[in-house]
Amino acid sequence: MFFKQFPTKESSLSYFFGCGGLGKAVAVDVVAGDEDWFIDAAREAKVEITHVIDTHVHADHYSGGCELAQRVHAPYCLHESNVGRVKHNFLPLQDGQVIDIGNVKIKILHTPGHTPDSLCLLVTDKRRGKAPWFVVTGDTLFVGAVGRSDLAGQEREMAGTLYDSLHAKLLPLPDEIEIYPGHQAGSACGAGLSGKPASTLGFEKRWNPALSMTRAAFIEQLTQEIPPRPAEMDAMVRFNLGLGS
């Protein structure tokens, strides 16, 4: 298995990983303008990009996912809750679905809260072992923080949904699971993000304050400390929904 984390604009983190032996790879949370980097990286690794995935419809940057998917002739993938909402052609992903990328297995975890369509990618290297190795958490769980819950409106309801997603889908995973988030410090997608771009679930359970709160305290915290809206948010969301610039 190969794995690359790609720091990009607006404190975003993109990912490129897959099975070098069988020549297959996936690109995750591609930022517009970075498509050539993924194409060059695939050429260098001698792999085919078989899936391009956005962990949710982004509100802080223009997504390059659909553009990259078209250029490499791969499906562009989003959670199925976007059917009828997103105008791009995309492959709907379901909670619990497994995608095989050669010897790499990706399990889809629907984790609504930051947005209704947010998902995480639980990744196993089958040549290394049967247990999952890491999870790409998008904007659900950051290093030192969690995603904001107000961007879709109904911030208290969404904060409760995020709490439930974290406690049902991520916190039950083994402590040694590595965490790779969609953003690091400087992002407007949460408050208190660390500048460190990776962690483990065990470390986050111990030191991430949001993960030890009661549900009521969690909701109160997320609805009191709301960061400023991302610049150009409305235009970015419109573009990422496929509604034009």
PDB file of C-alpha atoms in Angstrom:
ATOM      1  CA  MET A   1       0.000   0.000   0.000  1.00  0.00           C
ATOM      2  CA  PHE A   2       1.115   3.566  -0.665  1.00  0.00           C
ATOM      3  CA  PHE A   3      -0.258   6.649   1.065  1.00  0.00           C
ATOM      4  CA  LYS A   4       0.212  10.367   0.465  1.00  0.00           C
ATOM      5  CA  GLN A   5      -1.248  13.277   2.398  1.00  0.00           C
ATOM      6  CA  PHE A   6      -1.314  16.476   0.340  1.00  0.00           C
ATOM      7  CA  PRO A   7      -1.530  19.839   2.186  1.00  0.00           C
ATOM      8  CA  THR A   8      -3.301  22.317  -0.064  1.00  0.00           C
ATOM      9  CA  LYS A   9      -5.198  25.622   0.010  1.00  0.00           C
ATOM     10  CA  GLU A  10      -7.226  26.981   2.945  1.00  0.00           C
ATOM     11  CA  SER A  11      -5.549  24.537   5.387  1.00  0.00           C
ATOM     12  CA  SER A  12      -7.175  21.643   3.518  1.00  0.00           C
ATOM     13  CA  LEU A  13      -5.694  18.144   3.450  1.00  0.00           C
ATOM     14  CA  SER A  14      -6.212  15.865   0.455  1.00  0.00           C
ATOM     15  CA  TYR A  15      -5.311  12.183   0.180  1.00  0.00           C
ATOM     16  CA  PHE A  16      -4.003   9.801  -2.453  1.00  0.00           C
ATOM     17  CA  PHE A  17      -3.576   6.143  -1.562  1.00  0.00           C
ATOM     18  CA  GLY A  18      -4.055   2.666  -2.908  1.00  0.00           C
ATOM     19  CA  CYS A  19      -2.485  -0.609  -3.941  1.00  0.00           C
ATOM     20  CA  GLY A  20       0.768  -0.229  -5.838  1.00  0.00           C
ATOM     21  CA  GLY A  21       1.030  -3.965  -6.517  1.00  0.00           C
ATOM     22  CA  LEU A  22      -2.271  -4.125  -8.376  1.00  0.00           C
ATOM     23  CA  GLY A  23      -2.040  -0.585  -9.733  1.00  0.00           C
ATOM     24  CA  LYS A  24      -5.184   0.986  -8.239  1.00  0.00           C
ATOM     25  CA  ALA A  25      -5.676   4.187  -6.233  1.00  0.00           C
ATOM     26  CA  VAL A  26      -8.255   6.574  -4.815  1.00  0.00           C
ATOM     27  CA  ALA A  27      -8.142  10.387  -4.567  1.00  0.00           C
ATOM     28  CA  VAL A  28      -9.957  12.013  -1.652  1.00  0.00           C
ATOM     29  CA  ASP A  29     -11.053  15.646  -1.119  1.00  0.00           C
ATOM     30  CA  VAL A  30      -9.291  17.074  -4.159  1.00  0.00           C
ATOM     31  CA  VAL A  31      -9.101  20.872  -4.227  1.00  0.00           C
ATOM     32  CA  ALA A  32      -9.673  22.658  -7.560  1.00  0.00           C
ATOM     33  CA  GLY A  33      -6.347  23.447  -9.175  1.00  0.00           C
ATOM     34  CA  ASP A  34      -4.637  20.363  -7.737  1.00  0.00           C
ATOM     35  CA  GLU A  35      -5.874  17.900 -10.354  1.00  0.00           C
ATOM     36  CA  ASP A  36      -2.497  17.777 -12.134  1.00  0.00           C
ATOM     37  CA  TRP A  37      -0.766  16.787  -8.891  1.00  0.00           C
ATOM     38  CA  PHE A  38      -2.939  13.666  -8.606  1.00  0.00           C
ATOM     39  CA  ILE A  39      -2.494  12.784 -12.270  1.00  0.00           C
ATOM     40  CA  ASP A  40       1.282  13.159 -11.984  1.00  0.00           C
ATOM     41  CA  ALA A  41       1.350  11.188  -8.718  1.00  0.00           C
ATOM     42  CA  ALA A  42      -0.645   8.371 -10.329  1.00  0.00           C
ATOM     43  CA  ARG A  43       1.718   8.308 -13.295  1.00  0.00           C
ATOM     44  CA  GLU A  44       4.751   8.220 -11.009  1.00  0.00           C
ATOM     45  CA  ALA A  45       3.275   5.394  -8.913  1.00  0.00           C
ATOM     46  CA  LYS A  46       2.127   3.546 -12.066  1.00  0.00           C
ATOM     47  CA  VAL A  47      -1.444   3.259 -10.803  1.00  0.00           C
ATOM     48  CA  GLU A  48      -4.912   3.989 -12.139  1.00  0.00           C
ATOM     49  CA  ILE A  49      -7.208   6.280 -10.154  1.00  0.00           C
ATOM     50  CA  THR A  50     -10.348   4.145  -9.881  1.00  0.00           C
ATOM     51  CA  HIS A  51     -12.408   6.392  -7.560  1.00  0.00           C
ATOM     52  CA  VAL A  52     -12.467  10.099  -6.677  1.00  0.00           C
ATOM     53  CA  ILE A  53     -14.261  10.744  -3.373  1.00  0.00           C
ATOM     54  CA  ASP A  54     -15.377  13.916  -1.599  1.00  0.00           C
ATOM     55  CA  THR A  55     -16.119  13.317   2.078  1.00  0.00           C
ATOM     56  CA  HIS A  56     -18.914  15.903   1.806  1.00  0.00           C
ATOM     57  CA  VAL A  57     -19.997  18.868  -0.296  1.00  0.00           C
ATOM     58  CA  HIS A  58     -17.352  21.375   0.765  1.00  0.00           C
ATOM     59  CA  ALA A  59     -18.119  24.924   1.860  1.00  0.00           C
ATOM     60  CA  ASP A  60     -14.588  26.283   2.282  1.00  0.00           C
ATOM     61  CA  HIS A  61     -12.988  25.530  -1.087  1.00  0.00           C
ATOM     62  CA  TYR A  62     -13.843  24.755  -4.688  1.00  0.00           C
ATOM     63  CA  SER A  63     -13.698  20.997  -5.157  1.00  0.00           C
ATOM     64  CA  GLY A  64     -11.593  19.519  -7.934  1.00  0.00           C
ATOM     65  CA  GLY A  65     -13.114  16.086  -7.446  1.00  0.00           C
ATOM     66  CA  CYS A  66     -15.530  16.125 -10.357  1.00  0.00           C
ATOM     67  CA  GLU A  67     -12.924  17.618 -12.715  1.00  0.00           C
ATOM     68  CA  LEU A  68     -10.308  15.031 -11.769  1.00  0.00           C
ATOM     69  CA  ALA A  69     -12.801  12.188 -12.126  1.00  0.00           C
ATOM     70  CA  GLN A  70     -13.667  13.312 -15.641  1.00  0.00           C
ATOM     71  CA  ARG A  71     -10.007  13.622 -16.615  1.00  0.00           C
ATOM     72  CA  VAL A  72      -9.052  10.135 -15.402  1.00  0.00           C
ATOM     73  CA  HIS A  73     -12.370   8.500 -16.426  1.00  0.00           C
ATOM     74  CA  ALA A  74     -13.217   7.392 -12.877  1.00  0.00           C
ATOM     75  CA  PRO A  75     -16.469   7.750 -10.925  1.00  0.00           C
ATOM     76  CA  TYR A  76     -16.877  10.831  -8.774  1.00  0.00           C
ATOM     77  CA  CYS A  77     -18.263   9.647  -5.425  1.00  0.00           C
ATOM     78  CA  LEU A  78     -20.402  11.307  -2.737  1.00  0.00           C
ATOM     79  CA  HIS A  79     -22.752  10.019  -0.058  1.00  0.00           C
ATOM     80  CA  GLU A  80     -26.123   8.921  -1.398  1.00  0.00           C
ATOM     81  CA  SER A  81     -27.963  11.668   0.521  1.00  0.00           C
ATOM     82  CA  ASN A  82     -26.821  14.025  -2.249  1.00  0.00           C
ATOM     83  CA  VAL A  83     -29.014  12.329  -4.873  1.00  0.00           C
ATOM     84  CA  GLY A  84     -31.337  15.029  -6.242  1.00  0.00           C
ATOM     85  CA  ARG A  85     -29.262  17.760  -4.570  1.00  0.00           C
ATOM     86  CA  VAL A  86     -25.938  17.610  -6.419  1.00  0.00           C
ATOM     87  CA  LYS A  87     -26.208  18.185 -10.155  1.00  0.00           C
ATOM     88  CA  HIS A  88     -22.843  16.612 -11.026  1.00  0.00           C
ATOM     89  CA  ASN A  89     -22.924  13.022 -12.189  1.00  0.00           C
ATOM     90  CA  PHE A  90     -21.715  11.007  -9.214  1.00  0.00           C
ATOM     91  CA  LEU A  91     -21.662   7.489  -7.797  1.00  0.00           C
ATOM     92  CA  PRO A  92     -23.783   7.389  -4.598  1.00  0.00           C
ATOM     93  CA  LEU A  93     -22.026   5.751  -1.638  1.00  0.00           C
ATOM     94  CA  GLN A  94     -23.947   3.962   1.118  1.00  0.00           C
ATOM     95  CA  ASP A  95     -23.147   3.551   4.796  1.00  0.00           C
ATOM     96  CA  GLY A  96     -21.305   0.268   5.313  1.00  0.00           C
ATOM     97  CA  GLN A  97     -20.414  -0.107   1.638  1.00  0.00           C
ATOM     98  CA  VAL A  98     -16.957  -1.532   0.937  1.00  0.00           C
ATOM     99  CA  ILE A  99     -14.800  -0.433  -1.986  1.00  0.00           C
ATOM    100  CA  ASP A 100     -11.904  -2.674  -2.991  1.00  0.00           C
ATOM    101  CA  ILE A 101      -8.874  -0.833  -4.361  1.00  0.00           C
ATOM    102  CA  GLY A 102      -6.637  -3.808  -5.106  1.00  0.00           C
ATOM    103  CA  ASN A 103      -5.433  -5.044  -1.721  1.00  0.00           C
ATOM    104  CA  VAL A 104      -6.811  -1.943  -0.018  1.00  0.00           C
ATOM    105  CA  LYS A 105     -10.334  -2.057   1.429  1.00  0.00           C
ATOM    106  CA  ILE A 106     -12.320   1.131   2.126  1.00  0.00           C
ATOM    107  CA  LYS A 107     -15.444   0.960   4.288  1.00  0.00           C
ATOM    108  CA  ILE A 108     -17.844   3.898   4.019  1.00  0.00           C
ATOM    109  CA  LEU A 109     -19.018   5.343   7.340  1.00  0.00           C
ATOM    110  CA  HIS A 110     -21.849   7.870   7.100  1.00  0.00           C
ATOM    111  CA  THR A 111     -21.131  10.414   9.850  1.00  0.00           C
ATOM    112  CA  PRO A 112     -23.588  13.321   9.504  1.00  0.00           C
ATOM    113  CA  GLY A 113     -23.255  16.380  11.715  1.00  0.00           C
ATOM    114  CA  HIS A 114     -20.785  18.754  10.100  1.00  0.00           C
ATOM    115  CA  THR A 115     -23.023  18.374   7.052  1.00  0.00           C
ATOM    116  CA  PRO A 116     -25.867  15.901   6.461  1.00  0.00           C
ATOM    117  CA  ASP A 117     -23.808  14.047   3.833  1.00  0.00           C
ATOM    118  CA  SER A 118     -20.485  13.808   5.706  1.00  0.00           C
ATOM    119  CA  LEU A 119     -18.721  10.476   5.553  1.00  0.00           C
ATOM    120  CA  CYS A 120     -15.481   8.913   6.772  1.00  0.00           C
ATOM    121  CA  LEU A 121     -13.331   6.274   5.071  1.00  0.00           C
ATOM    122  CA  LEU A 122     -12.157   3.341   7.202  1.00  0.00           C
ATOM    123  CA  VAL A 123      -9.156   1.826   5.427  1.00  0.00           C
ATOM    124  CA  THR A 124      -7.611  -1.646   5.690  1.00  0.00           C
ATOM    125  CA  ASP A 125      -4.445  -2.869   3.988  1.00  0.00           C
ATOM    126  CA  LYS A 126      -5.326  -6.534   3.446  1.00  0.00           C
ATOM    127  CA  ARG A 127      -1.679  -7.470   2.883  1.00  0.00           C
ATOM    128  CA  ARG A 128      -0.761  -6.035   6.281  1.00  0.00           C
ATOM    129  CA  GLY A 129      -3.600  -7.517   8.290  1.00  0.00           C
ATOM    130  CA  LYS A 130      -7.329  -7.951   8.689  1.00  0.00           C
ATOM    131  CA  ALA A 131      -7.795  -5.039  11.081  1.00  0.00           C
ATOM    132  CA  PRO A 132      -8.394  -1.498   9.773  1.00  0.00           C
ATOM    133  CA  TRP A 133      -5.314   0.715   9.780  1.00  0.00           C
ATOM    134  CA  PHE A 134      -6.606   4.286   9.554  1.00  0.00           C
ATOM    135  CA  VAL A 135      -9.653   6.444   8.971  1.00  0.00           C
ATOM    136  CA  VAL A 136      -9.903   9.523   6.758  1.00  0.00           C
ATOM    137  CA  THR A 137     -12.298  11.614   8.810  1.00  0.00           C
ATOM    138  CA  GLY A 138     -13.082  14.541   6.510  1.00  0.00           C
ATOM    139  CA  ASP A 139     -14.545  17.351   8.623  1.00  0.00           C
ATOM    140  CA  THR A 140     -16.173  15.049  11.180  1.00  0.00           C
ATOM    141  CA  LEU A 141     -13.160  14.668  13.488  1.00  0.00           C
ATOM    142  CA  PHE A 142     -10.035  16.832  13.468  1.00  0.00           C
ATOM    143  CA  VAL A 143      -6.851  16.611  15.494  1.00  0.00           C
ATOM    144  CA  GLY A 144      -7.832  18.398  18.717  1.00  0.00           C
ATOM    145  CA  ALA A 145     -11.328  19.389  17.589  1.00  0.00           C
ATOM    146  CA  VAL A 146     -14.477  18.371  15.719  1.00  0.00           C
ATOM    147  CA  GLY A 147     -16.288  19.841  12.732  1.00  0.00           C
ATOM    148  CA  ARG A 148     -18.557  22.849  13.095  1.00  0.00           C
ATOM    149  CA  SER A 149     -22.280  22.077  12.971  1.00  0.00           C
ATOM    150  CA  ASP A 150     -23.835  25.349  11.841  1.00  0.00           C
ATOM    151  CA  LEU A 151     -23.128  25.511   8.093  1.00  0.00           C
ATOM    152  CA  ALA A 152     -26.337  23.728   7.083  1.00  0.00           C
ATOM    153  CA  GLY A 153     -28.455  25.614   9.635  1.00  0.00           C
ATOM    154  CA  GLN A 154     -30.218  23.956  12.589  1.00  0.00           C
ATOM    155  CA  GLU A 155     -26.920  24.086  14.466  1.00  0.00           C
ATOM    156  CA  ARG A 156     -28.223  22.538  17.695  1.00  0.00           C
ATOM    157  CA  GLU A 157     -29.859  19.628  15.900  1.00  0.00           C
ATOM    158  CA  MET A 158     -26.754  19.100  13.751  1.00  0.00           C
ATOM    159  CA  ALA A 159     -24.471  19.301  16.801  1.00  0.00           C
ATOM    160  CA  GLY A 160     -26.475  16.501  18.384  1.00  0.00           C
ATOM    161  CA  THR A 161     -26.250  14.512  15.167  1.00  0.00           C
ATOM    162  CA  LEU A 162     -22.464  15.013  15.083  1.00  0.00           C
ATOM    163  CA  TYR A 163     -22.171  13.817  18.695  1.00  0.00           C
ATOM    164  CA  ASP A 164     -24.162  10.693  17.803  1.00  0.00           C
ATOM    165  CA  SER A 165     -22.013  10.035  14.705  1.00  0.00           C
ATOM    166  CA  LEU A 166     -18.784  10.331  16.665  1.00  0.00           C
ATOM    167  CA  HIS A 167     -19.972   8.036  19.451  1.00  0.00           C
ATOM    168  CA  ALA A 168     -21.619   5.463  17.174  1.00  0.00           C
ATOM    169  CA  LYS A 169     -19.157   5.272  14.270  1.00  0.00           C
ATOM    170  CA  LEU A 170     -15.686   6.489  15.305  1.00  0.00           C
ATOM    171  CA  LEU A 171     -15.141   6.208  19.069  1.00  0.00           C
ATOM    172  CA  PRO A 172     -15.882   2.442  19.155  1.00  0.00           C
ATOM    173  CA  LEU A 173     -12.938   1.831  16.785  1.00  0.00           C
ATOM    174  CA  PRO A 174      -9.642   0.540  18.252  1.00  0.00           C
ATOM    175  CA  ASP A 175      -7.444   3.155  19.922  1.00  0.00           C
ATOM    176  CA  GLU A 176      -4.534   2.415  17.568  1.00  0.00           C
ATOM    177  CA  ILE A 177      -6.515   3.547  14.508  1.00  0.00           C
ATOM    178  CA  GLU A 178      -4.744   6.476  12.839  1.00  0.00           C
ATOM    179  CA  ILE A 179      -6.771   9.632  12.187  1.00  0.00           C
ATOM    180  CA  TYR A 180      -6.301  11.680   8.997  1.00  0.00           C
ATOM    181  CA  PRO A 181      -8.600  14.742   8.924  1.00  0.00           C
ATOM    182  CA  GLY A 182      -9.728  16.982   6.091  1.00  0.00           C
ATOM    183  CA  HIS A 183      -8.221  20.150   7.594  1.00  0.00           C
ATOM    184  CA  GLN A 184      -5.604  21.388  10.013  1.00  0.00           C
ATOM    185  CA  ALA A 185      -5.052  24.633  11.967  1.00  0.00           C
ATOM    186  CA  GLY A 186      -6.215  27.730  10.091  1.00  0.00           C
ATOM    187  CA  SER A 187      -9.364  26.162   8.680  1.00  0.00           C
ATOM    188  CA  ALA A 188     -12.779  27.760   9.146  1.00  0.00           C
ATOM    189  CA  CYS A 189     -14.427  24.307   9.345  1.00  0.00           C
ATOM    190  CA  GLY A 190     -13.942  24.012  13.104  1.00  0.00           C
ATOM    191  CA  ALA A 191     -12.555  25.728  16.190  1.00  0.00           C
ATOM    192  CA  GLY A 192      -9.304  24.803  17.936  1.00  0.00           C
ATOM    193  CA  LEU A 193      -7.801  22.573  15.246  1.00  0.00           C
ATOM    194  CA  SER A 194      -4.231  21.416  15.811  1.00  0.00           C
ATOM    195  CA  GLY A 195      -1.454  22.192  13.357  1.00  0.00           C
ATOM    196  CA  LYS A 196      -0.518  18.504  13.454  1.00  0.00           C
ATOM    197  CA  PRO A 197      -2.072  16.807  10.425  1.00  0.00           C
ATOM    198  CA  ALA A 198      -2.572  13.328  11.935  1.00  0.00           C
ATOM    199  CA  SER A 199      -3.248  11.571  15.227  1.00  0.00           C
ATOM    200  CA  THR A 200      -4.546   8.321  16.660  1.00  0.00           C
ATOM    201  CA  LEU A 201      -8.008   7.670  17.998  1.00  0.00           C
ATOM    202  CA  GLY A 202      -6.586   6.788  21.407  1.00  0.00           C
ATOM    203  CA  PHE A 203      -4.734  10.096  21.664  1.00  0.00           C
ATOM    204  CA  GLU A 204      -7.848  12.013  20.605  1.00  0.00           C
ATOM    205  CA  LYS A 205     -10.003  10.180  23.142  1.00  0.00           C
ATOM    206  CA  ARG A 206      -7.603  11.294  25.858  1.00  0.00           C
ATOM    207  CA  TRP A 207      -6.821  14.861  24.782  1.00  0.00           C
ATOM    208  CA  ASN A 208      -9.549  16.088  22.407  1.00  0.00           C
ATOM    209  CA  PRO A 209     -11.928  17.936  24.772  1.00  0.00           C
ATOM    210  CA  ALA A 210     -14.984  17.457  22.551  1.00  0.00           C
ATOM    211  CA  LEU A 211     -14.789  13.682  22.840  1.00  0.00           C
ATOM    212  CA  SER A 212     -15.157  13.554  26.627  1.00  0.00           C
ATOM    213  CA  MET A 213     -18.163  15.882  26.912  1.00  0.00           C
ATOM    214  CA  THR A 214     -21.715  14.881  27.649  1.00  0.00           C
ATOM    215  CA  ARG A 215     -24.122  15.254  24.746  1.00  0.00           C
ATOM    216  CA  ALA A 216     -25.640  18.396  26.282  1.00  0.00           C
ATOM    217  CA  ALA A 217     -22.238  19.998  26.908  1.00  0.00           C
ATOM    218  CA  PHE A 218     -21.100  19.086  23.386  1.00  0.00           C
ATOM    219  CA  ILE A 219     -24.135  20.779  21.823  1.00  0.00           C
ATOM    220  CA  GLU A 220     -23.672  23.850  24.010  1.00  0.00           C
ATOM    221  CA  GLN A 221     -19.978  24.116  23.111  1.00  0.00           C
ATOM    222  CA  LEU A 222     -20.532  23.841  19.357  1.00  0.00           C
ATOM    223  CA  THR A 223     -23.368  26.359  19.322  1.00  0.00           C
ATOM    224  CA  GLN A 224     -21.532  28.939  21.426  1.00  0.00           C
ATOM    225  CA  GLU A 225     -18.116  28.889  19.719  1.00  0.00           C
ATOM    226  CA  ILE A 226     -19.050  29.372  16.060  1.00  0.00           C
ATOM    227  CA  PRO A 227     -16.161  30.443  13.777  1.00  0.00           C
ATOM    228  CA  PRO A 228     -16.743  33.022  11.003  1.00  0.00           C
ATOM    229  CA  ARG A 229     -18.259  31.648   7.821  1.00  0.00           C
ATOM    230  CA  PRO A 230     -15.708  30.700   5.140  1.00  0.00           C
ATOM    231  CA  ALA A 231     -15.044  33.450   2.616  1.00  0.00           C
ATOM    232  CA  GLU A 232     -17.036  32.960  -0.623  1.00  0.00           C
ATOM    233  CA  MET A 233     -18.930  30.125   1.038  1.00  0.00           C
ATOM    234  CA  ASP A 234     -22.155  30.537  -0.936  1.00  0.00           C
ATOM    235  CA  ALA A 235     -20.313  30.599  -4.271  1.00  0.00           C
ATOM    236  CA  MET A 236     -18.219  27.583  -3.310  1.00  0.00           C
ATOM    237  CA  VAL A 237     -21.212  25.518  -2.239  1.00  0.00           C
ATOM    238  CA  ARG A 238     -23.078  26.464  -5.417  1.00  0.00           C
ATOM    239  CA  PHE A 239     -20.101  25.380  -7.534  1.00  0.00           C
ATOM    240  CA  ASN A 240     -19.622  22.145  -5.604  1.00  0.00           C
ATOM    241  CA  LEU A 241     -23.303  21.307  -6.001  1.00  0.00           C
ATOM    242  CA  GLY A 242     -22.897  21.642  -9.756  1.00  0.00           C
ATOM    243  CA  LEU A 243     -25.063  24.756  -9.971  1.00  0.00           C
ATOM    244  CA  GLY A 244     -22.460  26.878 -11.724  1.00  0.00           C
ATOM    245  CA  SER A 245     -20.120  29.584 -10.452  1.00  0.00           C
TER     246      SER A 245
END
